[in-house]
């Protein structure tokens, strides 16, 4: 969160300089200072893959078009939007406290707000991660190779490889957190939405399957889960936060209520007015509030228009896959099948007979129902899409490599069932890659439609006055 001191320091510089219109979106002006605010934040957050001013201007205009579309759908009137924006706005408004007792009250208020938000969103988690980075400009061949690598790592983990060791050897994120040393607690909203969706769906001790985010492919392990910290453990930090944010130098909550009453308006209306006053005094504050508002609207309209549609559009995904199969070729064959470990001789044959009439996605479920009911595990099965090097039994039986591995104790009968594939035959075999590409295609089509619907004018002579941040 940006401090008031930082905001106030920035206001003087911006308030005393010329601030021309850089672009107009659907007739609405965007000032140069607002664009520079966003551009600098983007460059700081994406140091490994920065954009030129011109490229970012096009991206920024597309984002503004999405905001216009959200407004046309009146998404800014949704209760969820209003609640989130009001909560963020109120956090930015300094409140006066006249003595130490009131400072304690404010610290407890901030604690209660944070505790409620964190616990309502799933609490805190400690996460270990294996990340294989995948840049936005990566070729399809690179995407395929990275997916193959993460699948190989996942198979090794499933067969007993140590998570920390695999992270040290293969992860592109070498922080102590991901290697299992002194992990901090992760709170809701601190990382990518796709990452959090996976992390909060897992229980303590559980490991995810490989999944894709804008950063690349991840495998995560949940080390611990907890409700928010006890108040006493964060009290000193909260008191320091109250002081540093200059909360002691503005209106008290009581004075805010008095002001609201005097103006015959609600407390919410008083907060809105105070926020507008601060924005007039400080353009950086205005930019910060506008950025958050736009982000909420872009998220909601994108979710409705692209993400939800792509995730549930099986016909569209299948059609996209069928028309782009060449993009998803493998560099080497795969074996789509299962390794069967049985306690008794003859049961491997029974399993193979059972699986002949069942879809691949339901094989393990069928085995458990038929052979492992009642707690007696007669069959251990490992199912997947294997390449050479992923599984020692597949290597020996299918790819004719290496020596026969030792059987699992008490499961002497072993068999392999499935088929070798030279290229993906079904969407499920490359679904994450297809889904990402399909979403990109839908977004390209959507942005093209928005460009036709809402006029965009970028004043190049103003754009040229902005320095590149390299």
Short mmCIF file of C-alpha atoms in Angstrom, two decimals:
data_model
loop_
_atom_site.label_atom_id
_atom_site.label_comp_id
_atom_site.label_asym_id
_atom_site.label_seq_id
_atom_site.Cartn_x
_atom_site.Cartn_y
_atom_site.Cartn_z
CA UNK A 1 0.00 0.00 0.00
CA UNK A 2 1.31 3.46 -0.90
CA UNK A 3 1.79 5.74 2.07
CA UNK A 4 0.31 9.24 2.39
CA UNK A 5 3.82 10.66 2.66
CA UNK A 6 4.67 9.20 -0.73
CA UNK A 7 1.45 10.49 -2.20
CA UNK A 8 1.87 13.98 -0.79
CA UNK A 9 5.47 14.20 -1.95
CA UNK A 10 4.36 13.35 -5.48
CA UNK A 11 1.53 15.87 -5.54
CA UNK A 12 3.72 18.96 -5.62
CA UNK A 13 5.72 17.87 -8.63
CA UNK A 14 2.66 16.94 -10.64
CA UNK A 15 0.56 19.90 -9.57
CA UNK A 16 3.03 22.48 -10.83
CA UNK A 17 3.66 21.17 -14.35
CA UNK A 18 1.76 21.27 -17.59
CA UNK A 19 -0.44 18.21 -17.97
CA UNK A 20 -1.75 17.88 -21.53
CA UNK A 21 -4.26 15.32 -22.81
CA UNK A 22 -2.39 12.26 -24.05
CA UNK A 23 -5.31 10.32 -25.49
CA UNK A 24 -9.08 10.30 -25.67
CA UNK A 25 -11.09 7.10 -25.25
CA UNK A 26 -14.70 7.31 -26.35
CA UNK A 27 -14.41 11.07 -26.10
CA UNK A 28 -13.02 10.99 -22.53
CA UNK A 29 -9.62 12.65 -22.02
CA UNK A 30 -6.66 10.88 -20.39
CA UNK A 31 -3.98 13.23 -19.06
CA UNK A 32 -0.28 12.59 -19.50
CA UNK A 33 0.28 12.37 -15.72
CA UNK A 34 -2.26 9.54 -15.38
CA UNK A 35 -0.57 7.59 -18.17
CA UNK A 36 2.91 8.18 -16.71
CA UNK A 37 1.72 6.99 -13.31
CA UNK A 38 0.52 3.71 -14.84
CA UNK A 39 3.54 3.32 -17.13
CA UNK A 40 6.09 3.72 -14.34
CA UNK A 41 4.26 1.20 -12.15
CA UNK A 42 4.10 -1.27 -15.03
CA UNK A 43 7.81 -0.96 -15.82
CA UNK A 44 8.72 -1.43 -12.16
CA UNK A 45 6.55 -4.53 -11.84
CA UNK A 46 7.72 -6.05 -15.15
CA UNK A 47 11.43 -5.36 -15.15
CA UNK A 48 12.22 -8.60 -16.98
CA UNK A 49 9.85 -7.80 -19.85
CA UNK A 50 9.42 -4.06 -20.23
CA UNK A 51 7.49 -2.28 -22.99
CA UNK A 52 8.28 0.84 -24.97
CA UNK A 53 6.11 3.89 -24.36
CA UNK A 54 4.37 3.34 -27.70
CA UNK A 55 3.61 -0.33 -27.04
CA UNK A 56 2.36 0.40 -23.55
CA UNK A 57 0.16 3.22 -24.85
CA UNK A 58 -1.69 0.72 -27.06
CA UNK A 59 -2.10 -1.69 -24.13
CA UNK A 60 -3.25 1.15 -21.88
CA UNK A 61 -5.81 2.26 -24.48
CA UNK A 62 -7.13 -1.31 -24.72
CA UNK A 63 -7.55 -1.41 -20.94
CA UNK A 64 -9.46 1.87 -21.05
CA UNK A 65 -11.71 0.41 -23.75
CA UNK A 66 -12.53 -2.48 -21.42
CA UNK A 67 -13.42 0.04 -18.72
CA UNK A 68 -15.77 1.77 -21.18
CA UNK A 69 -17.43 -1.56 -21.94
CA UNK A 70 -17.78 -2.31 -18.22
CA UNK A 71 -19.41 1.07 -17.69
CA UNK A 72 -21.79 0.47 -20.60
CA UNK A 73 -22.87 -2.72 -18.81
CA UNK A 74 -23.28 -0.75 -15.56
CA UNK A 75 -20.84 -3.00 -13.73
CA UNK A 76 -19.88 -0.02 -11.59
CA UNK A 77 -23.32 -0.32 -9.94
CA UNK A 78 -22.80 -3.90 -8.77
CA UNK A 79 -22.91 -4.25 -4.96
CA UNK A 80 -19.65 -6.22 -5.05
CA UNK A 81 -17.90 -3.41 -6.93
CA UNK A 82 -19.30 -0.70 -4.66
CA UNK A 83 -18.26 -2.56 -1.51
CA UNK A 84 -14.71 -3.28 -2.67
CA UNK A 85 -14.14 0.24 -3.95
CA UNK A 86 -15.58 1.85 -0.81
CA UNK A 87 -13.38 -0.31 1.42
CA UNK A 88 -10.26 0.64 -0.57
CA UNK A 89 -11.23 4.32 -0.65
CA UNK A 90 -11.80 4.41 3.09
CA UNK A 91 -8.38 2.87 3.70
CA UNK A 92 -6.77 5.76 1.85
CA UNK A 93 -8.54 8.46 3.86
CA UNK A 94 -6.51 9.57 6.89
CA UNK A 95 -8.39 9.89 10.15
CA UNK A 96 -7.39 12.04 13.14
CA UNK A 97 -6.52 10.63 16.52
CA UNK A 98 -5.69 13.03 19.33
CA UNK A 99 -4.07 10.81 21.95
CA UNK A 100 -2.55 7.42 22.64
CA UNK A 101 -5.85 5.88 23.71
CA UNK A 102 -7.42 6.81 20.40
CA UNK A 103 -4.37 5.52 18.56
CA UNK A 104 -4.98 2.16 20.20
CA UNK A 105 -8.63 2.31 19.12
CA UNK A 106 -7.63 3.03 15.52
CA UNK A 107 -5.06 0.24 15.55
CA UNK A 108 -7.73 -2.20 16.73
CA UNK A 109 -10.11 -0.93 14.06
CA UNK A 110 -7.51 -1.52 11.36
CA UNK A 111 -6.79 -4.93 12.83
CA UNK A 112 -10.48 -5.90 12.84
CA UNK A 113 -10.88 -4.77 9.23
CA UNK A 114 -7.82 -6.72 8.08
CA UNK A 115 -8.68 -9.80 10.15
CA UNK A 116 -12.21 -9.92 8.72
CA UNK A 117 -10.97 -9.48 5.15
CA UNK A 118 -8.20 -12.09 5.44
CA UNK A 119 -10.22 -14.74 7.27
CA UNK A 120 -13.26 -14.26 5.02
CA UNK A 121 -11.01 -14.84 2.01
CA UNK A 122 -9.55 -18.10 3.30
CA UNK A 123 -6.98 -17.01 5.89
CA UNK A 124 -3.21 -17.05 5.55
CA UNK A 125 -1.14 -19.74 3.84
CA UNK A 126 2.49 -20.74 3.59
CA UNK A 127 3.26 -21.88 0.06
CA UNK A 128 6.27 -23.51 -1.50
CA UNK A 129 6.52 -23.22 -5.25
CA UNK A 130 8.24 -24.64 -8.29
CA UNK A 131 7.98 -22.13 -11.12
CA UNK A 132 9.03 -22.52 -14.74
CA UNK A 133 8.81 -19.03 -16.22
CA UNK A 134 7.11 -18.51 -19.56
CA UNK A 135 7.34 -15.04 -21.07
CA UNK A 136 4.35 -13.52 -22.83
CA UNK A 137 6.27 -13.57 -26.09
CA UNK A 138 7.39 -17.19 -25.80
CA UNK A 139 7.03 -19.29 -28.95
CA UNK A 140 4.61 -22.19 -29.07
CA UNK A 141 7.51 -24.61 -29.15
CA UNK A 142 8.90 -23.06 -25.97
CA UNK A 143 5.46 -23.31 -24.33
CA UNK A 144 5.25 -26.99 -25.21
CA UNK A 145 8.76 -27.67 -23.89
CA UNK A 146 8.07 -25.86 -20.61
CA UNK A 147 4.81 -27.81 -20.20
CA UNK A 148 6.68 -31.05 -20.76
CA UNK A 149 9.31 -30.08 -18.15
CA UNK A 150 6.73 -29.20 -15.49
CA UNK A 151 4.88 -32.47 -16.17
CA UNK A 152 8.13 -34.39 -15.73
CA UNK A 153 8.84 -32.62 -12.42
CA UNK A 154 5.30 -33.35 -11.24
CA UNK A 155 5.67 -37.04 -12.07
CA UNK A 156 8.90 -37.16 -10.08
CA UNK A 157 7.18 -35.53 -7.10
CA UNK A 158 4.33 -38.02 -7.30
CA UNK A 159 6.87 -40.82 -7.09
CA UNK A 160 8.51 -39.52 -3.93
CA UNK A 161 10.97 -36.81 -5.04
CA UNK A 162 11.65 -34.16 -2.38
CA UNK A 163 9.83 -30.90 -3.11
CA UNK A 164 12.61 -28.69 -1.75
CA UNK A 165 15.26 -30.51 -3.74
CA UNK A 166 13.23 -30.26 -6.94
CA UNK A 167 12.72 -26.54 -6.29
CA UNK A 168 16.44 -26.00 -5.78
CA UNK A 169 17.28 -27.85 -8.98
CA UNK A 170 14.58 -26.71 -11.36
CA UNK A 171 12.54 -23.72 -10.14
CA UNK A 172 13.12 -20.34 -11.78
CA UNK A 173 12.12 -18.73 -8.49
CA UNK A 174 15.04 -19.35 -6.13
CA UNK A 175 13.84 -17.31 -3.14
CA UNK A 176 14.18 -18.81 0.31
CA UNK A 177 10.38 -18.86 0.51
CA UNK A 178 10.04 -21.32 -2.32
CA UNK A 179 12.92 -23.46 -1.13
CA UNK A 180 11.24 -23.94 2.20
CA UNK A 181 13.37 -21.65 4.35
CA UNK A 182 11.64 -19.09 6.60
CA UNK A 183 8.49 -18.80 4.51
CA UNK A 184 6.37 -15.77 5.28
CA UNK A 185 2.61 -15.99 5.50
CA UNK A 186 0.82 -15.17 2.25
CA UNK A 187 -2.36 -13.11 2.53
CA UNK A 188 -5.25 -12.89 0.05
CA UNK A 189 -4.58 -10.39 -2.72
CA UNK A 190 -0.79 -10.60 -2.57
CA UNK A 191 -0.25 -12.64 -5.71
CA UNK A 192 -1.84 -13.54 -9.06
CA UNK A 193 -5.56 -14.45 -9.00
CA UNK A 194 -4.88 -17.71 -10.88
CA UNK A 195 -2.22 -18.62 -8.29
CA UNK A 196 -4.52 -17.86 -5.35
CA UNK A 197 -7.39 -19.87 -6.85
CA UNK A 198 -5.16 -22.95 -6.85
CA UNK A 199 -3.52 -22.27 -3.48
CA UNK A 200 -6.71 -21.66 -1.48
CA UNK A 201 -8.38 -24.75 -2.96
CA UNK A 202 -5.71 -27.00 -1.40
CA UNK A 203 -5.55 -28.31 2.14
CA UNK A 204 -2.49 -28.19 4.40
CA UNK A 205 0.09 -30.66 3.09
CA UNK A 206 -1.51 -30.96 -0.34
CA UNK A 207 0.33 -30.39 -3.61
CA UNK A 208 -1.24 -28.97 -6.75
CA UNK A 209 -1.08 -30.39 -10.23
CA UNK A 210 0.84 -28.18 -12.70
CA UNK A 211 -1.10 -25.03 -13.60
CA UNK A 212 -0.57 -21.98 -15.77
CA UNK A 213 -0.58 -18.27 -14.82
CA UNK A 214 0.76 -15.23 -16.69
CA UNK A 215 4.11 -15.88 -14.98
CA UNK A 216 4.47 -19.45 -16.25
CA UNK A 217 3.82 -22.99 -15.02
CA UNK A 218 3.61 -23.68 -11.28
CA UNK A 219 3.47 -26.58 -8.87
CA UNK A 220 2.72 -25.51 -5.30
CA UNK A 221 2.76 -27.22 -1.92
CA UNK A 222 0.75 -25.88 1.01
CA UNK A 223 3.02 -25.92 4.05
CA UNK A 224 0.52 -24.43 6.49
CA UNK A 225 -2.80 -22.60 6.82
CA UNK A 226 -3.93 -20.25 9.56
CA UNK A 227 -6.40 -17.59 10.55
CA UNK A 228 -5.03 -14.03 10.75
CA UNK A 229 -2.38 -13.20 13.39
CA UNK A 230 -3.47 -12.54 17.00
CA UNK A 231 -3.74 -8.82 17.73
CA UNK A 232 -0.89 -8.77 20.29
CA UNK A 233 1.56 -10.18 17.76
CA UNK A 234 0.98 -7.31 15.31
CA UNK A 235 0.02 -4.52 17.73
CA UNK A 236 3.36 -2.66 17.60
CA UNK A 237 3.40 -2.74 13.81
CA UNK A 238 -0.16 -1.42 13.69
CA UNK A 239 0.60 1.43 16.07
CA UNK A 240 3.64 2.35 13.99
CA UNK A 241 1.52 2.15 10.84
CA UNK A 242 -1.06 4.51 12.32
CA UNK A 243 1.64 7.04 13.15
CA UNK A 244 3.53 6.76 9.87
CA UNK A 245 0.40 7.18 7.79
CA UNK A 246 -0.16 10.49 9.54
CA UNK A 247 -3.48 9.29 10.80
CA UNK A 248 -3.01 11.44 13.91
CA UNK A 249 -3.20 14.66 11.90
CA UNK A 250 -6.65 14.43 10.31
CA UNK A 251 -10.28 14.17 11.39
CA UNK A 252 -11.27 11.73 14.13
CA UNK A 253 -14.07 9.30 13.50
CA UNK A 254 -16.17 11.38 15.89
CA UNK A 255 -15.44 14.56 13.96
CA UNK A 256 -16.26 12.77 10.72
CA UNK A 257 -19.66 11.82 12.14
CA UNK A 258 -20.22 15.41 13.32
CA UNK A 259 -19.32 16.72 9.87
CA UNK A 260 -21.67 14.21 8.28
CA UNK A 261 -24.51 15.24 10.57
CA UNK A 262 -23.86 18.94 9.98
CA UNK A 263 -23.98 18.42 6.22
CA UNK A 264 -27.12 16.29 6.58
CA UNK A 265 -25.41 13.48 4.73
CA UNK A 266 -24.50 9.92 5.58
CA UNK A 267 -21.06 8.92 6.83
CA UNK A 268 -20.45 7.31 3.46
CA UNK A 269 -21.22 10.58 1.69
CA UNK A 270 -18.80 12.38 4.01
CA UNK A 271 -16.09 9.84 3.17
CA UNK A 272 -16.76 10.31 -0.53
CA UNK A 273 -16.46 14.07 -0.19
CA UNK A 274 -13.24 13.76 1.81
CA UNK A 275 -11.83 11.41 -0.84
CA UNK A 276 -12.67 13.92 -3.59
CA UNK A 277 -11.02 16.71 -1.58
CA UNK A 278 -7.85 14.64 -1.23
CA UNK A 279 -7.85 13.85 -4.95
CA UNK A 280 -8.08 17.55 -5.79
CA UNK A 281 -5.16 18.30 -3.48
CA UNK A 282 -3.10 15.37 -4.70
CA UNK A 283 -3.19 14.12 -8.33
CA UNK A 284 -1.26 11.00 -7.32
CA UNK A 285 -4.07 10.06 -4.97
CA UNK A 286 -6.53 10.57 -7.83
CA UNK A 287 -4.44 8.33 -10.07
CA UNK A 288 -4.27 5.65 -7.39
CA UNK A 289 -8.05 5.66 -6.90
CA UNK A 290 -8.69 5.65 -10.65
CA UNK A 291 -6.28 2.74 -11.12
CA UNK A 292 -8.05 0.66 -8.49
CA UNK A 293 -11.49 1.50 -9.88
CA UNK A 294 -10.44 0.61 -13.43
CA UNK A 295 -8.80 -2.61 -12.24
CA UNK A 296 -12.01 -3.79 -10.56
CA UNK A 297 -14.04 -3.04 -13.69
CA UNK A 298 -11.54 -4.67 -16.07
CA UNK A 299 -11.43 -7.79 -13.92
CA UNK A 300 -15.22 -8.12 -13.84
CA UNK A 301 -15.85 -7.44 -17.53
CA UNK A 302 -12.97 -9.71 -18.60
CA UNK A 303 -14.21 -12.49 -16.34
CA UNK A 304 -17.68 -12.29 -17.87
CA UNK A 305 -16.58 -11.83 -21.47
CA UNK A 306 -13.44 -13.96 -21.79
CA UNK A 307 -12.34 -16.10 -18.84
CA UNK A 308 -15.64 -17.72 -17.86
CA UNK A 309 -16.65 -18.14 -21.49
CA UNK A 310 -13.39 -19.83 -22.47
CA UNK A 311 -13.30 -22.11 -19.42
CA UNK A 312 -16.82 -23.44 -20.04
CA UNK A 313 -16.93 -23.33 -23.84
CA UNK A 314 -16.09 -26.96 -24.55
CA UNK A 315 -17.32 -26.71 -28.14
CA UNK A 316 -15.20 -23.61 -28.75
CA UNK A 317 -12.10 -25.13 -27.12
CA UNK A 318 -12.49 -28.35 -29.09
CA UNK A 319 -12.99 -26.45 -32.33
CA UNK A 320 -9.94 -24.28 -31.63
CA UNK A 321 -7.84 -27.36 -30.87
CA UNK A 322 -9.02 -29.18 -33.99
CA UNK A 323 -8.08 -26.20 -36.18
CA UNK A 324 -4.69 -25.66 -34.54
CA UNK A 325 -3.36 -29.15 -33.83
CA UNK A 326 -0.05 -28.35 -35.49
CA UNK A 327 0.68 -25.82 -32.74
CA UNK A 328 0.65 -28.57 -30.12
CA UNK A 329 2.94 -31.17 -31.64
CA UNK A 330 5.27 -33.04 -29.29
CA UNK A 331 8.99 -33.31 -29.92
CA UNK A 332 8.83 -37.00 -28.93
CA UNK A 333 6.07 -39.64 -28.50
CA UNK A 334 3.90 -39.91 -25.40
CA UNK A 335 2.25 -42.86 -23.72
CA UNK A 336 -1.29 -42.21 -22.58
CA UNK A 337 -1.88 -44.95 -20.10
CA UNK A 338 -1.59 -46.45 -16.65
CA UNK A 339 0.87 -48.58 -14.67
CA UNK A 340 -0.89 -51.30 -12.66
CA UNK A 341 0.60 -52.82 -9.49
CA UNK A 342 -1.46 -55.76 -8.19
CA UNK A 343 -1.24 -57.88 -5.04
CA UNK A 344 -2.34 -61.07 -6.75
CA UNK A 345 -1.43 -62.69 -10.05
CA UNK A 346 -4.20 -62.43 -12.63
CA UNK A 347 -5.62 -59.13 -11.35
CA UNK A 348 -3.60 -57.06 -13.83
CA UNK A 349 -5.45 -58.86 -16.61
CA UNK A 350 -8.78 -58.14 -14.91
CA UNK A 351 -7.93 -54.45 -14.63
CA UNK A 352 -7.07 -54.22 -18.33
CA UNK A 353 -10.35 -55.92 -19.24
CA UNK A 354 -12.25 -53.45 -17.05
CA UNK A 355 -10.59 -50.41 -18.59
CA UNK A 356 -11.41 -51.40 -22.18
CA UNK A 357 -14.94 -50.05 -21.82
CA UNK A 358 -14.23 -46.95 -19.68
CA UNK A 359 -13.10 -43.46 -20.64
CA UNK A 360 -9.50 -42.57 -19.77
CA UNK A 361 -10.49 -39.85 -17.26
CA UNK A 362 -12.43 -42.38 -15.17
CA UNK A 363 -9.91 -45.23 -15.08
CA UNK A 364 -8.62 -44.71 -11.52
CA UNK A 365 -12.13 -44.15 -10.19
CA UNK A 366 -13.26 -47.42 -11.76
CA UNK A 367 -10.25 -49.30 -10.35
CA UNK A 368 -10.95 -48.00 -6.84
CA UNK A 369 -14.62 -48.99 -7.02
CA UNK A 370 -13.93 -52.44 -8.43
CA UNK A 371 -10.75 -53.47 -6.62
CA UNK A 372 -10.08 -51.14 -3.66
CA UNK A 373 -13.48 -50.85 -1.99
CA UNK A 374 -13.70 -51.37 1.75
CA UNK A 375 -10.21 -50.11 2.53
CA UNK A 376 -8.37 -53.11 1.05
CA UNK A 377 -6.04 -51.64 -1.57
CA UNK A 378 -5.48 -54.49 -4.02
CA UNK A 379 -4.36 -52.28 -6.91
CA UNK A 380 -1.98 -49.31 -6.98
CA UNK A 381 -2.25 -47.40 -10.25
CA UNK A 382 -0.29 -44.48 -11.72
CA UNK A 383 -2.08 -42.84 -14.61
CA UNK A 384 -0.92 -40.07 -16.92
CA UNK A 385 0.54 -38.87 -20.19
CA UNK A 386 4.15 -40.03 -20.07
CA UNK A 387 7.19 -39.19 -22.15
CA UNK A 388 10.55 -40.91 -22.04
CA UNK A 389 12.13 -40.36 -18.62
CA UNK A 390 8.89 -39.69 -16.73
CA UNK A 391 8.34 -43.20 -15.35
CA UNK A 392 10.76 -46.11 -15.11
CA UNK A 393 8.10 -48.75 -15.85
CA UNK A 394 6.87 -46.90 -18.95
CA UNK A 395 10.48 -46.45 -20.06
CA UNK A 396 11.11 -50.19 -19.71
CA UNK A 397 7.84 -51.55 -21.08
CA UNK A 398 6.98 -49.01 -23.79
CA UNK A 399 10.08 -47.04 -24.75
CA UNK A 400 12.38 -50.05 -24.30
CA UNK A 401 14.86 -48.14 -22.15
CA UNK A 402 16.73 -49.11 -19.01
CA UNK A 403 16.25 -52.14 -16.79
CA UNK A 404 13.09 -53.48 -15.18
CA UNK A 405 12.49 -51.57 -11.91
CA UNK A 406 11.90 -53.33 -8.62
CA UNK A 407 8.19 -54.01 -7.87
CA UNK A 408 6.45 -52.20 -5.04
CA UNK A 409 6.53 -54.25 -1.84
CA UNK A 410 3.49 -56.59 -1.57
CA UNK A 411 2.46 -55.77 -5.17
CA UNK A 412 4.49 -58.21 -7.28
CA UNK A 413 2.26 -58.28 -10.39
CA UNK A 414 2.83 -55.39 -12.79
CA UNK A 415 1.31 -54.36 -16.10
CA UNK A 416 0.98 -51.37 -18.38
CA UNK A 417 -2.16 -50.45 -20.29
CA UNK A 418 -2.76 -47.63 -22.78
CA UNK A 419 -1.45 -46.47 -26.14
CA UNK A 420 1.53 -44.63 -27.58
CA UNK A 421 0.78 -41.31 -29.29
CA UNK A 422 2.95 -39.42 -31.76
CA UNK A 423 0.89 -36.24 -31.34
CA UNK A 424 -2.00 -35.07 -29.13
CA UNK A 425 -5.27 -36.66 -30.19
CA UNK A 426 -7.61 -35.05 -27.68
CA UNK A 427 -8.06 -31.63 -26.13
CA UNK A 428 -7.56 -33.01 -22.62
CA UNK A 429 -3.95 -33.94 -23.44
CA UNK A 430 -2.94 -30.28 -23.97
CA UNK A 431 -5.87 -28.45 -22.36
CA UNK A 432 -3.90 -25.79 -20.38
CA UNK A 433 -2.06 -24.66 -23.52
CA UNK A 434 -5.21 -24.64 -25.63
CA UNK A 435 -7.18 -22.77 -22.97
CA UNK A 436 -4.52 -20.05 -22.73
CA UNK A 437 -4.38 -19.67 -26.51
CA UNK A 438 -8.16 -19.68 -26.85
CA UNK A 439 -8.46 -16.95 -24.22
CA UNK A 440 -5.89 -14.87 -26.11
CA UNK A 441 -7.82 -15.36 -29.34
CA UNK A 442 -11.12 -14.36 -27.73
CA UNK A 443 -9.45 -11.28 -26.25
CA UNK A 444 -7.98 -10.25 -29.62
CA UNK A 445 -11.41 -10.49 -31.20
CA UNK A 446 -12.98 -8.61 -28.28
CA UNK A 447 -10.45 -5.76 -28.39
CA UNK A 448 -10.94 -5.46 -32.15
CA UNK A 449 -14.69 -5.10 -31.56
CA UNK A 450 -14.12 -2.51 -28.83
CA UNK A 451 -11.83 -0.50 -31.13
CA UNK A 452 -14.65 -0.39 -33.67
CA UNK A 453 -17.24 0.48 -31.03
CA UNK A 454 -15.37 3.22 -29.14
CA UNK A 455 -13.11 5.81 -30.86
CA UNK A 456 -9.48 5.99 -29.71
CA UNK A 457 -7.20 8.95 -30.37
CA UNK A 458 -3.57 8.93 -29.18
CA UNK A 459 -1.76 12.26 -29.49
CA UNK A 460 1.66 11.16 -30.71
CA UNK A 461 3.24 14.59 -30.15
CA UNK A 462 2.43 14.30 -26.41
CA UNK A 463 3.46 10.65 -26.28
CA UNK A 464 6.92 11.58 -27.61
CA UNK A 465 7.50 13.81 -24.55
CA UNK A 466 7.45 10.79 -22.22
CA UNK A 467 10.83 9.26 -21.49
CA UNK A 468 11.41 5.54 -21.79
CA UNK A 469 12.03 3.77 -18.46
CA UNK A 470 14.82 1.30 -19.25
#
